[in-house]
XYZ file of C-alpha atoms in Angstrom:
267
model
C 116.611 -11.582 228.090
C 118.252 -12.699 231.333
C 116.341 -15.372 233.275
C 115.732 -14.781 237.045
C 114.555 -17.372 239.011
C 116.494 -18.840 242.231
C 119.342 -16.495 240.814
C 116.753 -13.566 241.078
C 118.643 -10.352 242.903
C 117.198 -7.962 245.409
C 118.606 -5.381 242.965
C 116.186 -6.559 240.371
C 112.889 -6.078 242.666
C 113.772 -3.310 245.101
C 112.296 0.095 244.733
C 115.009 2.497 244.081
C 112.953 5.775 244.546
C 112.946 5.464 248.492
C 111.372 8.040 250.695
C 113.682 8.926 253.575
C 113.286 11.104 256.444
C 116.391 12.876 258.636
C 117.654 12.056 262.026
C 116.826 15.758 262.928
C 113.119 15.373 261.863
C 110.390 15.499 264.825
C 108.201 12.631 265.529
C 105.197 15.040 264.918
C 106.305 15.576 261.243
C 107.116 12.358 260.554
C 103.920 10.899 262.179
C 102.071 13.219 259.830
C 103.792 11.931 256.817
C 103.035 8.149 257.834
C 99.319 9.069 258.210
C 98.701 11.219 255.094
C 100.510 8.464 253.145
C 98.840 4.808 252.848
C 101.950 3.363 251.175
C 104.293 3.782 254.377
C 104.094 2.925 258.023
C 107.908 3.574 258.450
C 111.028 5.249 256.747
C 114.597 4.954 256.879
C 116.692 7.687 258.599
C 119.282 8.827 256.427
C 121.929 11.278 256.816
C 122.528 12.211 253.359
C 122.611 8.943 251.573
C 123.695 6.833 254.067
C 121.585 4.787 256.638
C 121.423 5.653 259.874
C 118.400 3.710 261.051
C 114.770 3.230 260.409
C 111.789 4.543 262.265
C 108.300 2.980 262.117
C 104.737 4.169 263.195
C 105.294 1.870 266.492
C 108.595 3.843 267.353
C 106.567 7.012 267.567
C 103.837 6.083 269.569
C 104.834 7.215 273.217
C 107.544 9.875 271.818
C 106.698 13.773 272.254
C 105.898 15.486 269.097
C 108.914 17.650 269.099
C 111.398 14.588 270.193
C 113.789 13.961 267.029
C 113.801 10.771 265.130
C 117.159 10.022 266.181
C 116.193 9.409 269.542
C 113.168 7.107 268.727
C 114.710 5.351 265.662
C 115.741 1.857 265.277
C 119.308 1.562 265.049
C 119.939 -2.298 265.100
C 119.369 -2.581 261.528
C 118.845 -5.301 259.017
C 119.942 -4.780 255.639
C 120.230 -6.307 252.455
C 122.659 -5.679 249.442
C 121.758 -5.389 245.899
C 123.620 -8.545 244.873
C 121.735 -10.809 247.577
C 119.549 -13.344 246.344
C 115.912 -12.790 246.594
C 115.501 -15.921 248.025
C 117.725 -14.841 250.647
C 116.215 -11.505 251.346
C 112.751 -13.672 251.824
C 114.116 -15.506 254.475
C 115.141 -12.643 256.351
C 111.708 -10.965 256.072
C 109.860 -14.017 256.850
C 112.331 -14.677 259.938
C 112.669 -11.225 261.545
C 108.734 -10.253 260.558
C 110.289 -7.168 259.443
C 108.181 -5.810 256.275
C 110.976 -3.781 254.337
C 114.658 -4.146 254.372
C 116.663 -1.139 253.335
C 118.968 -2.120 250.681
C 122.744 -0.526 250.994
C 125.829 -0.687 248.683
C 129.186 -1.674 249.972
C 129.650 1.766 251.521
C 126.473 1.819 253.640
C 124.694 4.330 251.323
C 120.930 3.535 250.910
C 120.123 2.395 247.202
C 116.707 0.843 247.696
C 114.174 -0.835 249.731
C 112.709 -4.050 249.365
C 109.338 -5.190 250.818
C 107.450 -8.400 251.247
C 105.184 -7.490 248.710
C 108.367 -7.279 246.204
C 109.475 -10.708 247.315
C 106.093 -12.078 246.589
C 105.871 -10.713 243.210
C 109.353 -12.025 242.433
C 107.908 -15.821 243.025
C 104.721 -15.311 241.151
C 104.678 -17.684 238.205
C 108.097 -18.683 238.215
C 109.460 -21.216 235.566
C 112.152 -23.674 236.511
C 113.554 -26.714 235.083
C 112.166 -28.987 237.952
C 108.765 -27.685 237.034
C 108.815 -28.377 233.445
C 110.374 -32.041 234.427
C 107.526 -32.606 236.324
C 104.793 -31.777 233.713
C 106.683 -33.764 231.650
C 106.909 -37.010 233.660
C 103.198 -36.242 234.566
C 102.327 -36.342 230.534
C 104.498 -39.338 230.105
C 102.645 -40.917 232.633
C 99.089 -40.247 231.368
C 99.669 -40.876 227.702
C 102.255 -43.949 228.037
C 104.989 -42.043 225.486
C 108.440 -40.352 225.629
C 109.205 -36.799 225.365
C 111.744 -34.398 224.785
C 112.540 -30.887 225.712
C 114.199 -27.857 223.757
C 114.712 -24.407 224.720
C 113.828 -22.158 221.962
C 112.309 -19.046 220.891
C 108.535 -19.075 220.123
C 106.246 -16.452 218.320
C 103.803 -15.595 220.739
C 101.080 -14.723 218.218
C 101.124 -18.649 217.483
C 100.528 -19.498 220.927
C 97.397 -21.121 222.406
C 96.471 -20.062 225.653
C 94.949 -22.805 228.051
C 94.174 -20.132 230.962
C 90.928 -17.637 230.404
C 91.755 -14.805 232.647
C 95.049 -13.254 234.022
C 94.853 -10.395 236.852
C 95.795 -6.821 236.609
C 98.182 -6.420 239.294
C 100.353 -9.459 238.146
C 100.356 -8.134 234.743
C 101.811 -4.969 235.990
C 104.667 -6.890 237.873
C 105.326 -8.968 234.572
C 105.547 -5.406 232.411
C 107.766 -4.301 234.890
C 110.085 -6.874 234.933
C 110.282 -6.994 231.267
C 110.938 -3.030 231.104
C 113.846 -4.174 232.821
C 114.916 -7.094 230.739
C 113.928 -9.575 233.435
C 111.705 -12.167 232.055
C 111.381 -15.998 232.992
C 111.235 -18.561 229.855
C 107.510 -19.762 229.035
C 106.743 -23.366 229.294
C 104.970 -24.303 226.073
C 103.717 -27.777 224.917
C 104.415 -28.434 220.869
C 101.891 -30.936 220.229
C 103.209 -31.660 216.765
C 103.077 -28.029 215.548
C 100.138 -26.575 217.939
C 101.873 -24.481 220.566
C 99.618 -24.709 223.634
C 101.062 -22.195 226.520
C 101.322 -23.940 229.364
C 102.581 -21.248 231.879
C 103.602 -18.056 231.604
C 100.255 -16.378 230.634
C 100.959 -13.030 232.703
C 104.266 -12.726 231.056
C 103.048 -13.235 227.372
C 100.001 -10.753 227.830
C 102.636 -8.424 229.311
C 104.982 -8.867 226.187
C 102.252 -8.630 223.861
C 101.225 -4.897 225.367
C 104.706 -4.024 225.018
C 104.689 -5.075 221.220
C 107.295 -7.976 221.853
C 106.648 -10.552 219.201
C 108.844 -13.482 220.758
C 110.129 -15.206 223.880
C 112.158 -17.601 225.112
C 110.446 -20.775 226.108
C 111.010 -24.162 227.602
C 109.439 -26.646 224.764
C 108.366 -30.042 225.676
C 107.611 -31.580 222.110
C 105.312 -34.036 221.060
C 105.814 -35.498 217.763
C 102.522 -37.308 216.967
C 99.582 -35.464 217.933
C 97.827 -36.421 221.265
C 94.454 -35.130 222.686
C 95.681 -33.304 225.858
C 93.069 -32.183 228.371
C 94.469 -28.703 228.507
C 94.100 -28.408 224.887
C 90.638 -29.214 225.335
C 89.785 -26.783 227.834
C 90.854 -24.367 225.969
C 89.022 -25.258 223.234
C 85.855 -25.445 225.341
C 86.470 -21.757 226.714
C 87.022 -20.579 223.196
C 90.689 -19.832 223.612
C 92.545 -19.603 220.208
C 94.864 -16.231 220.720
C 95.794 -13.869 223.186
C 93.002 -11.795 222.173
C 90.766 -14.047 224.097
C 92.507 -13.879 227.377
C 90.494 -11.555 230.140
C 92.172 -9.041 232.205
C 90.366 -8.966 235.994
C 91.272 -7.194 239.047
C 92.652 -8.750 241.709
C 89.394 -8.123 243.631
C 87.637 -10.615 241.387
C 90.029 -13.328 242.120
C 88.332 -16.859 243.007
C 89.937 -16.722 246.447
C 89.321 -13.348 247.266
C 85.618 -13.950 246.278
C 85.521 -16.935 248.307
C 86.958 -15.048 251.703
C 84.438 -12.377 251.049
C 81.672 -14.648 250.765
C 82.407 -16.795 254.084
C 82.918 -13.226 255.737
C 79.450 -12.325 254.635
C 77.968 -15.894 255.951
C 79.558 -15.340 259.145
C 77.457 -11.971 259.935
């Protein structure tokens, strides 16, 4: 499988099935479509597949219902290319305040759209050599030992999780990537033969549901067994295998629960 990380491209994360409107459509028709669909607050405006502009709900506010979209659409477009790095698209979205970027090919034809949510999804649960190196240094400092790193394939059935829950929306994102052959390596600690999953719980559970039996991993090797805090935590929570990981809805995320509680207290 291909790693993504900082080299992830827009084409890997964009939505390919894009809803568009015609330049000749009326403001009233497009306003109705926006009102009826929770997922869209605007559409690329295309003549066949060529992008002519973008129309948002804001563009429609003061327009007559019978006006045609080409008279109110934004034509000063910021677009992305499928081979553009996701990190670069993130910078454009952040600095411009635009929520969605049409993705066009070299001929200017629409091939997809990438939203800020897609960019966020691309950054969740990313393993990098720097992240692994930091974990190695932390373990070495705590335990006063020298460790080594390996890159190898690990059997998912032998992994001991160190995280008791994953979130359904992130799990779906990982399945999406795996279906398209995209997967970051896991981070695993080989504690003298005991394989502790340090990072990648959503990826592993998604792979397990797709009947994938092994994955690439950055492996931190400990030759002589040591007493690891994450191993104690896993044992305390009764985590022995992937079946012990609970899948919960995002609404039960601790941060969301905290925000909701603060809002209730403020009332």
